[in-house]
Coordinates of C-alpha atoms in Angstrom, one line a residue:
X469 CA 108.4 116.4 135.0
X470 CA 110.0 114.6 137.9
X471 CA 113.6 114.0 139.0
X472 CA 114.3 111.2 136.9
X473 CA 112.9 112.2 133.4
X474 CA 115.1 115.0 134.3
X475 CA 118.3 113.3 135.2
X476 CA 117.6 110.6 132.0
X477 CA 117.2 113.8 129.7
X478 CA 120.2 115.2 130.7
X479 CA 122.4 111.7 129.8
X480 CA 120.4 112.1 126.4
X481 CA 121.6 115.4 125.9
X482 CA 125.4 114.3 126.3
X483 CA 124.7 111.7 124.0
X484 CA 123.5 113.9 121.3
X485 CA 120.5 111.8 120.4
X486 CA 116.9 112.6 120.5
X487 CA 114.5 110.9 122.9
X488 CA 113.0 108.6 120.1
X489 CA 116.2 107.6 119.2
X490 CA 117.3 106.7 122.6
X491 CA 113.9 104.7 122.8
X492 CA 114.7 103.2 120.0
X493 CA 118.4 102.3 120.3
X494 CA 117.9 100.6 123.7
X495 CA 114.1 98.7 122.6
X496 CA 112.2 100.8 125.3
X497 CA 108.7 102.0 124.1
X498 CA 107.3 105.2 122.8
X499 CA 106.8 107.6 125.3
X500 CA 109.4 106.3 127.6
X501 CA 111.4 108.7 129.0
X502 CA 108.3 111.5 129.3
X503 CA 106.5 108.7 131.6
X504 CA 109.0 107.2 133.9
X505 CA 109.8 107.3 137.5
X506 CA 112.0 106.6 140.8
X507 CA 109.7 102.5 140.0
X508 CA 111.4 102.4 136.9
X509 CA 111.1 98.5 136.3
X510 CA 114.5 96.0 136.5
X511 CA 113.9 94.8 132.6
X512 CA 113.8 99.0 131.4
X513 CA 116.9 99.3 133.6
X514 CA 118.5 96.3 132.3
X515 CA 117.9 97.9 128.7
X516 CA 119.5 100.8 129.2
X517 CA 122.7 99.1 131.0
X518 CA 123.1 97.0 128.2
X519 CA 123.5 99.6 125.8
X520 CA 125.0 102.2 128.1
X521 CA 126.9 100.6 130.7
X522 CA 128.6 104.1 131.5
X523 CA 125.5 105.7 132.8
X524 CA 125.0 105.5 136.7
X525 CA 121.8 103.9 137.1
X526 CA 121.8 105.5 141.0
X527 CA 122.4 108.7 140.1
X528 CA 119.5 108.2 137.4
X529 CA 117.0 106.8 140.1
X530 CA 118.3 108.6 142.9
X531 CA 120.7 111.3 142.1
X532 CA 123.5 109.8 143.7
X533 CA 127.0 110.1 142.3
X534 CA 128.2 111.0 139.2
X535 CA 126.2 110.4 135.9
X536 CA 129.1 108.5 134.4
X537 CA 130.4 105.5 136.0
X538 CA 134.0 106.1 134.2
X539 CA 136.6 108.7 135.6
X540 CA 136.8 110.2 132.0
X541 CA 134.4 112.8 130.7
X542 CA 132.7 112.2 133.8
X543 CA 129.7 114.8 134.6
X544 CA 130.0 116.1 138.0
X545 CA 126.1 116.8 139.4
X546 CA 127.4 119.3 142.7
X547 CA 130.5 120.1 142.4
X548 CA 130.7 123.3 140.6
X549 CA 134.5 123.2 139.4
X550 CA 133.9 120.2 137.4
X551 CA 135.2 120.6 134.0
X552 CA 131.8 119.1 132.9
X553 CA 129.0 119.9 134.7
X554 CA 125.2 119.7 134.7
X555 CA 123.4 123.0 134.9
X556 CA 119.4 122.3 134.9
X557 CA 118.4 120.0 132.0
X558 CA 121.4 120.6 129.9
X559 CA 124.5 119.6 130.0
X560 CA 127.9 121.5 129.7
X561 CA 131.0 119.5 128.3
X562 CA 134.6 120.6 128.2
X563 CA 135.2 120.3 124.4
X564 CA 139.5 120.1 125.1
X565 CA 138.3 116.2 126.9
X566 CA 135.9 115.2 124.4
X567 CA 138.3 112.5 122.2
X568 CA 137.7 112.2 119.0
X569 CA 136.7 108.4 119.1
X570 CA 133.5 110.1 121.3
X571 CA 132.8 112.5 118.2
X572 CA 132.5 109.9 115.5
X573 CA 129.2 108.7 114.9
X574 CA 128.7 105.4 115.6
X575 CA 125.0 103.8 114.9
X576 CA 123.4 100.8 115.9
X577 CA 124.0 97.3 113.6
X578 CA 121.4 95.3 113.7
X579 CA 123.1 92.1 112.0
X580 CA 120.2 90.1 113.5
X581 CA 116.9 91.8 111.9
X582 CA 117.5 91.8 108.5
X583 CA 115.3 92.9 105.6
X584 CA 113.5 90.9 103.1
X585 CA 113.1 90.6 99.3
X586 CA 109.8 89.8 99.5
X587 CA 107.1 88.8 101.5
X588 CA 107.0 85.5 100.3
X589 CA 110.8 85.0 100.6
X590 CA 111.7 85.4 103.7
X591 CA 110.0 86.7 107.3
X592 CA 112.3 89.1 109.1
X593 CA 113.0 89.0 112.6
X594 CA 111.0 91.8 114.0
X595 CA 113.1 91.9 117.7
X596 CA 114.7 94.7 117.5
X597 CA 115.7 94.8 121.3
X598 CA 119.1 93.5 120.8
X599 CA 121.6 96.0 119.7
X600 CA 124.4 93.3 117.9
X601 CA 126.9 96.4 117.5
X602 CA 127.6 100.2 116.9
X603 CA 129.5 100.3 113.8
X604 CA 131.3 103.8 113.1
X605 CA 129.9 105.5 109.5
X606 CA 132.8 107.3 109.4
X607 CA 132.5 110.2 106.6
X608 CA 130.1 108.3 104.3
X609 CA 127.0 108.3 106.3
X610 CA 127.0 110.9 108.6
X611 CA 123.1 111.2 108.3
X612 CA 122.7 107.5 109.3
X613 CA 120.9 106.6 112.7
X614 CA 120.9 102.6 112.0
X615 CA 122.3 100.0 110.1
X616 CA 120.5 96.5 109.2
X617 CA 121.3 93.1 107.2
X618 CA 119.5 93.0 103.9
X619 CA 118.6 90.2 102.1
X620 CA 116.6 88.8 99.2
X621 CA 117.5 89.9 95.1
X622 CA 114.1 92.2 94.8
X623 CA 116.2 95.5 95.1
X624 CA 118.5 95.2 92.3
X625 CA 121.1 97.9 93.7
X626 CA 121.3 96.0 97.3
X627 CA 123.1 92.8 96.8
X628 CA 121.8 89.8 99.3
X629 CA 123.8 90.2 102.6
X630 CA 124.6 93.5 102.2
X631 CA 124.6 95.8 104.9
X632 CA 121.6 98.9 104.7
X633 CA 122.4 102.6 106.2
X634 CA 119.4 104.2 107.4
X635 CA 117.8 107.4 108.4
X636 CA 114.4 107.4 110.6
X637 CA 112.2 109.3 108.9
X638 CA 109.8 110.8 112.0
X639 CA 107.5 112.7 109.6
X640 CA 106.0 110.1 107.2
X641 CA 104.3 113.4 104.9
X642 CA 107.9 113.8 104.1
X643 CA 108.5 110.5 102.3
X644 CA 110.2 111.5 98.9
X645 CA 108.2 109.1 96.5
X646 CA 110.3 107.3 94.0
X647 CA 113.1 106.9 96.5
X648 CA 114.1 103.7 98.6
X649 CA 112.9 103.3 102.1
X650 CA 112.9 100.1 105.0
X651 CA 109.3 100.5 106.1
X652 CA 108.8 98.1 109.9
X653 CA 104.9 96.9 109.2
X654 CA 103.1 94.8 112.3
X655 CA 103.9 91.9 109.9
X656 CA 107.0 92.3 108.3
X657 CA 110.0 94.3 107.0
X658 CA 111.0 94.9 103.4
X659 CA 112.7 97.2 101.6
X660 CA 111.1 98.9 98.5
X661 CA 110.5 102.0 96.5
X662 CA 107.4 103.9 97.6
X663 CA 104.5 105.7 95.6
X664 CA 101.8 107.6 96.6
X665 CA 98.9 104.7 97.2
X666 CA 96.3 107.5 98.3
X667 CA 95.2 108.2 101.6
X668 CA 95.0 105.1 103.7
X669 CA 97.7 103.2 101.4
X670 CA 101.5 103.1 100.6
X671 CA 102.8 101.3 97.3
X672 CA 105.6 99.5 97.6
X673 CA 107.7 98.3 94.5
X674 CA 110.6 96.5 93.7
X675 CA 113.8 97.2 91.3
X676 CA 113.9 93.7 90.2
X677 CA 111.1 93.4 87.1
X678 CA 112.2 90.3 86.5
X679 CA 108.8 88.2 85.5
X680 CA 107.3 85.0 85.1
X681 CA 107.0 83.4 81.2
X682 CA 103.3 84.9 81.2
X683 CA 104.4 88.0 81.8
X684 CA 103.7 88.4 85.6
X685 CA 105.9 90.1 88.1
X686 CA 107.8 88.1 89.9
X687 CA 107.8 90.6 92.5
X688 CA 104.6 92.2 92.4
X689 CA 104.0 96.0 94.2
X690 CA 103.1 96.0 97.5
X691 CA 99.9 97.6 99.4
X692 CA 100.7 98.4 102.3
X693 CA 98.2 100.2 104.7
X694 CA 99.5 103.0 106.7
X695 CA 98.0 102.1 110.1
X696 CA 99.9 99.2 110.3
X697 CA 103.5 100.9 109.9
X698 CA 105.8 101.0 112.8
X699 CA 109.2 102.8 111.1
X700 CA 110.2 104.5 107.7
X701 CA 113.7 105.0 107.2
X702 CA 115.4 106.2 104.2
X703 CA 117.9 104.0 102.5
X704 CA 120.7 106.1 102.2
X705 CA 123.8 103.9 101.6
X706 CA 124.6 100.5 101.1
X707 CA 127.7 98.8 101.8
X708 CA 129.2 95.3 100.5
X709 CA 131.9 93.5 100.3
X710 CA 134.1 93.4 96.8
X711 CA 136.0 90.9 95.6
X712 CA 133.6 88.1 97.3
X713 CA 130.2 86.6 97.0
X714 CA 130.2 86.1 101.1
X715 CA 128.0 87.8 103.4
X716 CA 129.4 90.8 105.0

């Protein structure tokens, strides 16, 4: 491991995230932050910037300075009296500076990827690069590690416009079948309820068993192979507005 993978896992410590969710909160790929270096290229740095503007990017490419750019809750990396200081790859904070805004946990929105109600509907944007917002879950979600715009009428219980909280599911032989999940394909993203489809499939299905005068579906279960998923997360909240038919 070289000086910078150690220096960039120490900021992801103090944010009290996981690697993968770093990668995936600032749009950087997988395997990111085990294979960089001092060369780190201007468009990764730019990623991380936007999302953290706090973080030093010298002191992450050359040590120099402090990690954090601000005076408060700032990480000293020499001196040893520092209230908060770095010791090896982990990172020592001084709990009496730690405001309470810093402890609330805020996830990213993204307002402009939004799920569909079917694949014939509607094609959701699959950019996930561009963090619109961190909204703050408060006590409802504390689970949740994203939030997305959801649209379409296929899941009865999700109203069109409504906003999605989500939990990445990292271990897909976990999935819970019968529950509610966003699954990312190479194609597309919907959310459905999931049932076993065997070993090379997932079946997706929809709430809304609304059908055709023949009979037929109108949304009809989805096949979705399992070499062509990017991300499962688990649905675990939804959140609308009352009172109004407008989008949230």
């Amino acid at each position: 491991m070289n000086e910078v993978q150690e220096r960039l896992k120490c900021f992801i410590a103090y944010l009290g995230i996981n690697e993968s969710q770093f990668q995936q909160i600032t749009g950087l790929a997988n395997g990111f932050v085990s294979s960089t270096n001092s060369n780190m290229r201007n468009s990764s740095k730019k990623l991380i910037s936007a999302h953290y503007p706090e973080l030093n990017m010298d002191w992450l490419i050359s040590g120099r300075g402090d990690m954090l750019k601000s005076d408060k809750n700032t990480i000293n990396s020499s001196g040893a009296n520092s209230a908060n200081a770095i010791h090896g790859n982990a990172v020592i904070l001084n709990s009496n500076e730690i405001s309470h805004e810093d402890k609330r946990n805020k996830i990213p929105f993204y307002d402009d990827v939004s799920t569909i109600g079917g694949t014939n509907s509607m094609i959701a944007n699959l950019d996930s690069n561009s963090v619109a917002e961190y909204i703050d879950t408060g006590d409802w979600f504390r689970e949740a590690t994203s939030a997305i715009r959801h649209y379409g009428d296929s899941m009865v219980e999700y109203p069109s416009g409504s906003i999605l909280a989500l939990k990445r599911v990292y271990d897909t032989n976990l999935l819970i079948w019968g529950r509610n999940y966003c699954i990312e394909t190479t194609e597309f993203r919907i959310t459905k309820r999931l049932q076993d489809g065997g070993e090379n499939y997932i079946l997706a299905y929809s709430s809304n068993t609304e059908t055709y005068p023949d009979g037929t579906l109108i949304h009809s279960p989805i096949k979705i192979p399992k070499s062509s998923i990017r991300h499962v997360d688990l649905v675990i909240g939804c959140v609308t507005k009352e009172y109004s038919n407008n989008l949230i």
